[in-house]
Every structure is written in C-alpha cells, then in structure tokens.
C-alpha cells in the first residue's frame, strides 16, 4: 500500500490549491513520506551509534554523529511539514517508517569502523533516493519541494564525506 493510500487526505484538505494538481501532489506526498522515513530511521541509527561507539574513534565519531543526528531530526520535521503543506498527512510511527524506508536498522553492536561504513552507505542511499523525489517535484513545478530535497541531497553527501574522512 502506498503512503498516499494509507494517509488519504481529509475532505477539507483536498481543497489545498497550490497550483499543483491533487493527483501530482499525492505522488509527491508518497515520495516525501519515503524521504521522511529514511531520514527518521537514519536519525535513530546515527543517535544509536553516538551513544554506543567505543574505541580509538570514539571522540571523533561521538561528536560528528551528534551534529548529524541533530540535523536529521530537524530535517524530519521539515519534510513532515512539507507533506502537510501540500495537503496530506505525514506518517509518524516506526511501523510506518519501517515499511516506507530502505534504511536497514541496526540492533547489534558493530565496531566503530562498521558504524562509519553503515552511515556512509545510508547517507549515500538517502542522496540517491532523494534525487528521484527532487526530479518528481521539478516535473510538476513544485519548486519548494525540489529545493528542500536538493538541500538535503547536499547535506547527505557532506555527511558521507565527513564520515568517510574518519576512516582515511
Ligand atoms: Fe549526546
């Protein structure tokens, strides 16, 4: 089931008129819901590693993950509010996020190096997946959504670079 089907707009919300057709906004809300789910699960994993990292890389990774999870938390809020602004309900449970996201959760105890490799992979996955959302937004001329996703792609690429630099 798609996020838009699961989160049908209430009757009053179908009156949203942004100049982008309801059908197109529904598709974008689906895509944004995937981006929100990826962001939230990556937020959780990044914070998990912030708490549990040990070893010689502790200080660098503890500090870097703090900056990154704070940004991811703010970004989740912005993505959810964008879904609301285009007339749909935002998913807000871990059950929904798990269905919508491609981020693999970690409940074991990886080494610091393994943590970094996972976070690099996941940030790069977000950058790739968000590119599709940005393109879909551009196609229907939703410049605000496209801008938001473009900014997030840049941030995820920067996150991956900073994490990878810890391993060099
Ligand atoms: Fe902390």
Short mmCIF file of N, CA and C and ligand atoms in Angstrom, two decimals:
data_model
loop_
_atom_site.label_atom_id
_atom_site.label_comp_id
_atom_site.label_asym_id
_atom_site.label_seq_id
_atom_site.Cartn_x
_atom_site.Cartn_y
_atom_site.Cartn_z
N UNK A 1 0.85 -1.20 0.00
CA UNK A 1 0.00 0.00 0.00
C UNK A 1 0.88 1.25 0.00
N UNK A 2 0.53 2.23 -0.83
CA UNK A 2 1.33 3.44 -0.89
C UNK A 2 1.00 4.32 0.31
N UNK A 3 1.92 5.26 0.58
CA UNK A 3 1.69 6.15 1.72
C UNK A 3 0.46 7.01 1.48
N UNK A 4 0.27 7.44 0.23
CA UNK A 4 -0.88 8.32 -0.05
C UNK A 4 -2.18 7.56 0.17
N UNK A 5 -2.18 6.26 -0.21
CA UNK A 5 -3.39 5.46 0.01
C UNK A 5 -3.62 5.26 1.50
N UNK A 6 -2.52 5.06 2.23
CA UNK A 6 -2.64 4.84 3.67
C UNK A 6 -3.03 6.11 4.41
N UNK A 7 -2.65 7.22 3.84
CA UNK A 7 -2.85 8.50 4.52
C UNK A 7 -3.71 9.41 3.66
N UNK A 8 -4.91 8.98 3.36
CA UNK A 8 -5.79 9.76 2.50
C UNK A 8 -6.05 11.14 3.10
N UNK A 9 -6.07 12.14 2.23
CA UNK A 9 -6.35 13.49 2.70
C UNK A 9 -7.78 13.54 3.24
N UNK A 10 -7.94 14.29 4.32
CA UNK A 10 -9.29 14.50 4.83
C UNK A 10 -10.03 15.41 3.85
N UNK A 11 -11.38 15.40 3.84
CA UNK A 11 -12.12 16.19 2.86
C UNK A 11 -11.68 17.65 2.81
N UNK A 12 -11.46 18.28 3.98
CA UNK A 12 -11.09 19.69 3.97
C UNK A 12 -9.73 19.89 3.32
N UNK A 13 -8.86 18.87 3.45
CA UNK A 13 -7.51 19.02 2.92
C UNK A 13 -7.46 18.88 1.41
N UNK A 14 -8.48 18.24 0.83
CA UNK A 14 -8.47 18.10 -0.62
C UNK A 14 -8.67 19.46 -1.29
N UNK A 15 -8.99 20.48 -0.48
CA UNK A 15 -9.17 21.83 -1.04
C UNK A 15 -7.84 22.57 -1.21
N UNK A 16 -6.75 21.99 -0.73
CA UNK A 16 -5.45 22.63 -0.90
C UNK A 16 -5.26 22.99 -2.37
N UNK A 17 -4.92 24.27 -2.62
CA UNK A 17 -4.71 24.69 -4.01
C UNK A 17 -3.36 25.39 -4.13
N UNK A 18 -2.35 24.61 -4.51
CA UNK A 18 -1.00 25.18 -4.62
C UNK A 18 -0.64 25.41 -6.08
N UNK A 19 -1.58 25.13 -6.97
CA UNK A 19 -1.28 25.24 -8.39
C UNK A 19 -0.75 23.93 -8.95
N UNK A 20 -0.53 22.94 -8.06
CA UNK A 20 -0.10 21.60 -8.49
C UNK A 20 -1.32 20.68 -8.28
N UNK A 21 -1.69 19.90 -9.30
CA UNK A 21 -2.89 19.07 -9.24
C UNK A 21 -2.84 18.08 -8.07
N UNK A 22 -4.02 17.76 -7.54
CA UNK A 22 -4.13 16.85 -6.39
C UNK A 22 -3.41 15.54 -6.65
N UNK A 23 -3.61 14.99 -7.85
CA UNK A 23 -3.01 13.70 -8.20
C UNK A 23 -1.47 13.78 -8.13
N UNK A 24 -0.95 14.87 -8.64
CA UNK A 24 0.51 15.06 -8.62
C UNK A 24 1.01 15.26 -7.20
N UNK A 25 0.23 16.00 -6.41
CA UNK A 25 0.64 16.23 -5.02
C UNK A 25 0.60 14.92 -4.23
N UNK A 26 -0.36 14.06 -4.57
CA UNK A 26 -0.45 12.76 -3.88
C UNK A 26 0.81 11.94 -4.15
N UNK A 27 1.27 11.97 -5.39
CA UNK A 27 2.51 11.24 -5.74
C UNK A 27 3.70 11.82 -4.99
N UNK A 28 3.74 13.15 -4.92
CA UNK A 28 4.85 13.80 -4.21
C UNK A 28 4.80 13.50 -2.71
N UNK A 29 3.58 13.46 -2.16
CA UNK A 29 3.43 13.15 -0.72
C UNK A 29 3.96 11.74 -0.44
N UNK A 30 3.71 10.81 -1.36
CA UNK A 30 4.26 9.46 -1.24
C UNK A 30 5.78 9.49 -1.21
N UNK A 31 6.34 10.21 -2.18
CA UNK A 31 7.80 10.27 -2.29
C UNK A 31 8.40 10.96 -1.07
N UNK A 32 7.75 12.03 -0.62
CA UNK A 32 8.23 12.75 0.57
C UNK A 32 8.12 11.87 1.82
N UNK A 33 7.09 11.02 1.87
CA UNK A 33 6.93 10.12 3.01
C UNK A 33 8.09 9.13 3.08
N UNK A 34 8.55 8.67 1.92
CA UNK A 34 9.72 7.79 1.87
C UNK A 34 10.96 8.53 2.37
N UNK A 35 11.10 9.79 1.95
CA UNK A 35 12.26 10.59 2.38
C UNK A 35 12.20 10.84 3.88
N UNK A 36 11.01 11.10 4.39
CA UNK A 36 10.84 11.30 5.84
C UNK A 36 11.20 10.02 6.61
N UNK A 37 10.74 8.88 6.11
CA UNK A 37 11.02 7.60 6.77
C UNK A 37 12.53 7.32 6.77
N UNK A 38 13.18 7.52 5.63
CA UNK A 38 14.64 7.33 5.56
C UNK A 38 15.34 8.25 6.56
N UNK A 39 14.91 9.50 6.59
CA UNK A 39 15.54 10.50 7.47
C UNK A 39 15.38 10.10 8.93
N UNK A 40 14.18 9.64 9.28
CA UNK A 40 13.92 9.32 10.69
C UNK A 40 14.70 8.09 11.14
N UNK A 41 14.74 7.08 10.27
CA UNK A 41 15.48 5.86 10.66
C UNK A 41 16.98 6.12 10.67
N UNK A 42 17.45 6.99 9.78
CA UNK A 42 18.87 7.34 9.81
C UNK A 42 19.18 8.20 11.04
N UNK A 43 18.24 9.06 11.42
CA UNK A 43 18.37 9.83 12.67
C UNK A 43 18.57 8.88 13.85
N UNK A 44 17.71 7.86 13.92
CA UNK A 44 17.77 6.92 15.04
C UNK A 44 19.10 6.14 15.02
N UNK A 45 19.50 5.67 13.83
CA UNK A 45 20.74 4.90 13.76
C UNK A 45 21.95 5.76 14.12
N UNK A 46 21.93 7.00 13.65
CA UNK A 46 23.05 7.91 13.93
C UNK A 46 23.14 8.18 15.43
N UNK A 47 21.99 8.35 16.07
CA UNK A 47 21.99 8.58 17.52
C UNK A 47 22.40 7.31 18.28
N UNK A 48 21.95 6.18 17.80
CA UNK A 48 22.35 4.89 18.39
C UNK A 48 23.89 4.78 18.40
N UNK A 49 24.52 5.11 17.26
CA UNK A 49 25.98 4.99 17.17
C UNK A 49 26.67 6.05 18.03
N UNK A 50 26.06 7.23 18.13
CA UNK A 50 26.56 8.29 19.02
C UNK A 50 26.63 7.76 20.46
N UNK A 51 25.63 7.04 20.86
CA UNK A 51 25.59 6.50 22.23
C UNK A 51 26.57 5.35 22.43
N UNK A 52 26.70 4.49 21.45
CA UNK A 52 27.34 3.18 21.69
C UNK A 52 28.74 3.00 21.12
N UNK A 53 29.25 4.03 20.42
CA UNK A 53 30.60 3.88 19.84
C UNK A 53 31.64 3.73 20.97
N UNK A 54 32.63 2.84 20.73
CA UNK A 54 33.77 2.70 21.65
C UNK A 54 35.05 2.61 20.82
N UNK A 55 36.19 2.75 21.49
CA UNK A 55 37.47 2.56 20.82
C UNK A 55 38.14 3.87 20.44
N UNK A 56 39.25 3.77 19.68
CA UNK A 56 40.05 4.96 19.37
C UNK A 56 39.30 6.03 18.57
N UNK A 57 38.25 5.63 17.84
CA UNK A 57 37.49 6.60 17.05
C UNK A 57 36.35 7.25 17.85
N UNK A 58 36.29 6.88 19.15
CA UNK A 58 35.15 7.32 19.97
C UNK A 58 34.89 8.82 19.86
N UNK A 59 35.90 9.63 20.16
CA UNK A 59 35.63 11.07 20.30
C UNK A 59 35.16 11.68 18.98
N UNK A 60 35.88 11.39 17.90
CA UNK A 60 35.51 11.95 16.58
C UNK A 60 34.12 11.52 16.15
N UNK A 61 33.83 10.24 16.31
CA UNK A 61 32.53 9.74 15.83
C UNK A 61 31.39 10.18 16.75
N UNK A 62 31.69 10.25 18.05
CA UNK A 62 30.68 10.71 19.01
C UNK A 62 30.27 12.15 18.68
N UNK A 63 31.24 13.01 18.40
CA UNK A 63 30.95 14.42 18.10
C UNK A 63 30.26 14.57 16.74
N UNK A 64 30.79 13.87 15.73
CA UNK A 64 30.23 14.01 14.37
C UNK A 64 28.78 13.50 14.32
N UNK A 65 28.54 12.35 14.96
CA UNK A 65 27.17 11.81 14.93
C UNK A 65 26.21 12.74 15.67
N UNK A 66 26.69 13.46 16.68
CA UNK A 66 25.80 14.40 17.38
C UNK A 66 25.33 15.49 16.42
N UNK A 67 26.29 16.08 15.69
CA UNK A 67 25.91 17.12 14.71
C UNK A 67 24.94 16.56 13.68
N UNK A 68 25.22 15.33 13.24
CA UNK A 68 24.41 14.77 12.15
C UNK A 68 23.01 14.39 12.62
N UNK A 69 22.89 13.81 13.81
CA UNK A 69 21.52 13.43 14.22
C UNK A 69 20.67 14.67 14.54
N UNK A 70 21.32 15.72 15.03
CA UNK A 70 20.55 16.95 15.28
C UNK A 70 19.99 17.50 13.98
N UNK A 71 20.83 17.52 12.95
CA UNK A 71 20.37 17.99 11.63
C UNK A 71 19.27 17.08 11.07
N UNK A 72 19.45 15.76 11.23
CA UNK A 72 18.44 14.81 10.70
C UNK A 72 17.10 14.99 11.41
N UNK A 73 17.15 15.25 12.70
CA UNK A 73 15.91 15.45 13.46
C UNK A 73 15.15 16.67 12.97
N UNK A 74 15.89 17.77 12.73
CA UNK A 74 15.25 18.99 12.20
C UNK A 74 14.71 18.75 10.80
N UNK A 75 15.47 17.99 10.03
CA UNK A 75 15.07 17.72 8.65
C UNK A 75 13.79 16.88 8.59
N UNK A 76 13.66 15.93 9.51
CA UNK A 76 12.44 15.11 9.54
C UNK A 76 11.23 16.01 9.76
N UNK A 77 11.39 16.97 10.65
CA UNK A 77 10.29 17.91 10.94
C UNK A 77 9.93 18.71 9.68
N UNK A 78 10.95 19.19 8.99
CA UNK A 78 10.72 19.99 7.77
C UNK A 78 10.04 19.16 6.69
N UNK A 79 10.48 17.91 6.51
CA UNK A 79 9.88 17.05 5.48
C UNK A 79 8.43 16.74 5.82
N UNK A 80 8.17 16.44 7.09
CA UNK A 80 6.79 16.13 7.52
C UNK A 80 5.89 17.35 7.29
N UNK A 81 6.40 18.52 7.61
CA UNK A 81 5.58 19.73 7.46
C UNK A 81 5.37 20.09 5.99
N UNK A 82 6.30 19.68 5.15
CA UNK A 82 6.09 19.89 3.71
C UNK A 82 4.94 18.99 3.20
N UNK A 83 4.89 17.76 3.73
CA UNK A 83 3.79 16.86 3.36
C UNK A 83 2.46 17.49 3.76
N UNK A 84 2.42 18.07 4.95
CA UNK A 84 1.19 18.74 5.42
C UNK A 84 0.86 19.94 4.54
N UNK A 85 1.88 20.70 4.16
CA UNK A 85 1.64 21.91 3.37
C UNK A 85 1.08 21.59 1.99
N UNK A 86 1.39 20.41 1.46
CA UNK A 86 0.83 20.08 0.14
C UNK A 86 -0.48 19.28 0.28
N UNK A 87 -0.98 19.16 1.49
CA UNK A 87 -2.35 18.67 1.66
C UNK A 87 -2.53 17.24 2.12
N UNK A 88 -1.46 16.62 2.65
CA UNK A 88 -1.58 15.21 3.06
C UNK A 88 -1.10 15.03 4.51
N UNK A 89 -1.42 13.85 5.05
CA UNK A 89 -0.99 13.55 6.41
C UNK A 89 0.40 12.91 6.39
N UNK A 90 1.22 13.27 7.37
CA UNK A 90 2.58 12.72 7.44
C UNK A 90 2.59 11.43 8.26
N UNK A 91 3.32 10.40 7.79
CA UNK A 91 3.47 9.20 8.63
C UNK A 91 4.25 9.57 9.89
N UNK A 92 3.94 8.91 11.01
CA UNK A 92 4.60 9.29 12.26
C UNK A 92 4.77 8.14 13.23
N UNK A 93 4.92 6.93 12.70
CA UNK A 93 5.16 5.79 13.61
C UNK A 93 6.32 4.97 13.05
N UNK A 94 7.00 4.25 13.94
CA UNK A 94 8.11 3.41 13.48
C UNK A 94 7.61 2.30 12.56
N UNK A 95 6.38 1.81 12.79
CA UNK A 95 5.82 0.78 11.90
C UNK A 95 5.69 1.32 10.48
N UNK A 96 5.19 2.54 10.34
CA UNK A 96 5.07 3.14 9.00
C UNK A 96 6.45 3.41 8.41
N UNK A 97 7.35 3.97 9.23
CA UNK A 97 8.69 4.28 8.72
C UNK A 97 9.40 3.02 8.22
N UNK A 98 9.25 1.92 8.96
CA UNK A 98 9.92 0.68 8.55
C UNK A 98 9.42 0.19 7.20
N UNK A 99 8.12 0.38 6.95
CA UNK A 99 7.57 -0.03 5.65
C UNK A 99 8.05 0.86 4.52
N UNK A 100 8.19 2.16 4.81
CA UNK A 100 8.47 3.13 3.75
C UNK A 100 9.96 3.31 3.47
N UNK A 101 10.81 2.96 4.44
CA UNK A 101 12.23 3.29 4.32
C UNK A 101 13.05 2.15 3.75
N UNK A 102 14.17 2.49 3.15
CA UNK A 102 15.14 1.47 2.71
C UNK A 102 16.35 1.41 3.64
N UNK A 103 16.34 2.20 4.70
CA UNK A 103 17.44 2.15 5.68
C UNK A 103 17.28 0.89 6.53
N UNK A 104 18.35 0.11 6.61
CA UNK A 104 18.31 -1.12 7.42
C UNK A 104 18.66 -0.79 8.86
N UNK A 105 17.79 -1.14 9.78
CA UNK A 105 18.05 -0.83 11.18
C UNK A 105 19.18 -1.71 11.73
N UNK A 106 19.84 -1.20 12.76
CA UNK A 106 20.93 -1.95 13.41
C UNK A 106 20.60 -2.14 14.88
N UNK A 107 20.48 -3.41 15.30
CA UNK A 107 20.22 -3.63 16.71
C UNK A 107 21.37 -4.40 17.37
N UNK A 108 22.44 -4.66 16.60
CA UNK A 108 23.61 -5.33 17.16
C UNK A 108 24.62 -4.32 17.68
N UNK A 109 25.88 -4.78 17.82
CA UNK A 109 26.93 -3.90 18.33
C UNK A 109 28.11 -3.86 17.36
N UNK A 110 27.98 -3.10 16.27
CA UNK A 110 29.07 -3.02 15.30
C UNK A 110 30.29 -2.28 15.88
N UNK A 111 31.47 -2.54 15.27
CA UNK A 111 32.66 -1.76 15.64
C UNK A 111 32.50 -0.35 15.11
N UNK A 112 33.38 0.56 15.58
CA UNK A 112 33.32 1.95 15.12
C UNK A 112 33.47 2.01 13.60
N UNK A 113 34.40 1.19 13.04
CA UNK A 113 34.59 1.19 11.58
C UNK A 113 33.33 0.74 10.87
N UNK A 114 32.69 -0.30 11.41
CA UNK A 114 31.45 -0.79 10.79
C UNK A 114 30.33 0.25 10.89
N UNK A 115 30.30 0.95 12.01
CA UNK A 115 29.29 2.02 12.17
C UNK A 115 29.47 3.07 11.08
N UNK A 116 30.74 3.48 10.87
CA UNK A 116 31.02 4.52 9.88
C UNK A 116 30.63 4.04 8.49
N UNK A 117 30.99 2.79 8.17
CA UNK A 117 30.65 2.25 6.84
C UNK A 117 29.14 2.24 6.64
N UNK A 118 28.41 1.83 7.65
CA UNK A 118 26.94 1.82 7.54
C UNK A 118 26.39 3.24 7.32
N UNK A 119 26.91 4.19 8.09
CA UNK A 119 26.38 5.56 7.98
C UNK A 119 26.73 6.18 6.63
N UNK A 120 27.94 5.88 6.12
CA UNK A 120 28.31 6.36 4.77
C UNK A 120 27.32 5.79 3.76
N UNK A 121 27.11 4.49 3.83
CA UNK A 121 26.20 3.82 2.90
C UNK A 121 24.79 4.44 2.98
N UNK A 122 24.31 4.63 4.20
CA UNK A 122 22.93 5.10 4.38
C UNK A 122 22.77 6.55 3.93
N UNK A 123 23.80 7.39 4.19
CA UNK A 123 23.71 8.77 3.72
C UNK A 123 23.74 8.82 2.20
N UNK A 124 24.55 7.95 1.59
CA UNK A 124 24.60 7.92 0.13
C UNK A 124 23.28 7.37 -0.44
N UNK A 125 22.69 6.42 0.25
CA UNK A 125 21.38 5.89 -0.16
C UNK A 125 20.33 7.01 -0.14
N UNK A 126 20.35 7.81 0.92
CA UNK A 126 19.41 8.94 1.00
C UNK A 126 19.64 9.90 -0.16
N UNK A 127 20.90 10.24 -0.42
CA UNK A 127 21.19 11.19 -1.52
C UNK A 127 20.63 10.66 -2.83
N UNK A 128 20.79 9.35 -3.07
CA UNK A 128 20.29 8.77 -4.33
C UNK A 128 18.77 8.76 -4.37
N UNK A 129 18.16 8.32 -3.28
CA UNK A 129 16.69 8.23 -3.26
C UNK A 129 16.05 9.62 -3.33
N UNK A 130 16.67 10.60 -2.70
CA UNK A 130 16.08 11.94 -2.68
C UNK A 130 16.18 12.62 -4.05
N UNK A 131 17.15 12.18 -4.86
CA UNK A 131 17.28 12.74 -6.21
C UNK A 131 16.01 12.44 -7.01
N UNK A 132 15.46 11.24 -6.84
CA UNK A 132 14.22 10.88 -7.54
C UNK A 132 13.05 11.77 -7.08
N UNK A 133 13.02 12.07 -5.79
CA UNK A 133 11.95 12.92 -5.26
C UNK A 133 12.09 14.34 -5.83
N UNK A 134 13.33 14.85 -5.84
CA UNK A 134 13.58 16.19 -6.36
C UNK A 134 13.17 16.27 -7.83
N UNK A 135 13.49 15.23 -8.59
CA UNK A 135 13.13 15.21 -10.01
C UNK A 135 11.61 15.19 -10.20
N UNK A 136 10.94 14.37 -9.39
CA UNK A 136 9.47 14.30 -9.47
C UNK A 136 8.86 15.66 -9.14
N UNK A 137 9.44 16.36 -8.17
CA UNK A 137 8.92 17.69 -7.78
C UNK A 137 9.16 18.70 -8.90
N UNK A 138 10.34 18.61 -9.53
CA UNK A 138 10.63 19.53 -10.63
C UNK A 138 9.68 19.31 -11.80
N UNK A 139 9.36 18.06 -12.06
CA UNK A 139 8.48 17.74 -13.19
C UNK A 139 7.12 18.41 -13.07
N UNK A 140 6.63 18.54 -11.82
CA UNK A 140 5.31 19.18 -11.65
C UNK A 140 5.45 20.62 -11.16
N UNK A 141 6.69 21.14 -11.25
CA UNK A 141 6.94 22.55 -10.92
C UNK A 141 6.71 22.89 -9.45
N UNK A 142 6.87 21.92 -8.56
CA UNK A 142 6.80 22.20 -7.12
C UNK A 142 8.21 22.58 -6.68
N UNK A 143 8.53 23.86 -6.89
CA UNK A 143 9.91 24.32 -6.68
C UNK A 143 10.33 24.24 -5.21
N UNK A 144 9.37 24.44 -4.31
CA UNK A 144 9.69 24.41 -2.87
C UNK A 144 10.15 23.00 -2.45
N UNK A 145 9.38 21.99 -2.90
CA UNK A 145 9.77 20.61 -2.56
C UNK A 145 11.10 20.26 -3.23
N UNK A 146 11.26 20.68 -4.47
CA UNK A 146 12.52 20.39 -5.18
C UNK A 146 13.70 21.03 -4.47
N UNK A 147 13.53 22.29 -4.02
CA UNK A 147 14.60 23.00 -3.29
C UNK A 147 14.96 22.27 -2.00
N UNK A 148 13.91 21.87 -1.28
CA UNK A 148 14.11 21.19 0.00
C UNK A 148 14.92 19.91 -0.19
N UNK A 149 14.54 19.13 -1.20
CA UNK A 149 15.24 17.86 -1.43
C UNK A 149 16.67 18.09 -1.95
N UNK A 150 16.83 19.12 -2.76
CA UNK A 150 18.16 19.44 -3.28
C UNK A 150 19.10 19.78 -2.12
N UNK A 151 18.58 20.54 -1.17
CA UNK A 151 19.39 20.91 0.00
C UNK A 151 19.75 19.65 0.81
N UNK A 152 18.79 18.74 0.95
CA UNK A 152 19.04 17.51 1.71
C UNK A 152 20.06 16.60 1.02
N UNK A 153 20.01 16.56 -0.31
CA UNK A 153 20.99 15.74 -1.05
C UNK A 153 22.40 16.25 -0.73
N UNK A 154 22.57 17.58 -0.78
CA UNK A 154 23.88 18.17 -0.47
C UNK A 154 24.34 17.81 0.94
N UNK A 155 23.41 17.87 1.89
CA UNK A 155 23.76 17.57 3.29
C UNK A 155 24.16 16.10 3.45
N UNK A 156 23.42 15.19 2.80
CA UNK A 156 23.76 13.77 2.92
C UNK A 156 25.12 13.46 2.27
N UNK A 157 25.41 14.15 1.16
CA UNK A 157 26.72 13.95 0.53
C UNK A 157 27.84 14.46 1.44
N UNK A 158 27.58 15.59 2.10
CA UNK A 158 28.58 16.14 3.03
C UNK A 158 28.75 15.20 4.24
N UNK A 159 27.63 14.67 4.75
CA UNK A 159 27.71 13.72 5.87
C UNK A 159 28.58 12.52 5.51
N UNK A 160 28.36 11.98 4.30
CA UNK A 160 29.10 10.79 3.86
C UNK A 160 30.59 11.11 3.76
N UNK A 161 30.92 12.28 3.21
CA UNK A 161 32.31 12.70 3.09
C UNK A 161 32.97 12.82 4.47
N UNK A 162 32.31 13.46 5.41
CA UNK A 162 32.90 13.66 6.75
C UNK A 162 33.10 12.32 7.47
N UNK A 163 32.13 11.45 7.33
CA UNK A 163 32.24 10.12 7.96
C UNK A 163 33.38 9.33 7.33
N UNK A 164 33.44 9.36 6.00
CA UNK A 164 34.48 8.59 5.29
C UNK A 164 35.87 9.11 5.69
N UNK A 165 35.97 10.42 5.94
CA UNK A 165 37.27 11.00 6.30
C UNK A 165 37.78 10.47 7.64
N UNK A 166 36.90 10.03 8.49
CA UNK A 166 37.32 9.45 9.78
C UNK A 166 38.08 8.13 9.58
N UNK A 167 37.81 7.47 8.47
CA UNK A 167 38.44 6.17 8.21
C UNK A 167 39.74 6.29 7.45
N UNK A 168 40.01 7.47 6.89
CA UNK A 168 41.17 7.62 5.98
C UNK A 168 42.48 7.52 6.76
FE1 LIG B 1 24.81 13.14 23.35
#
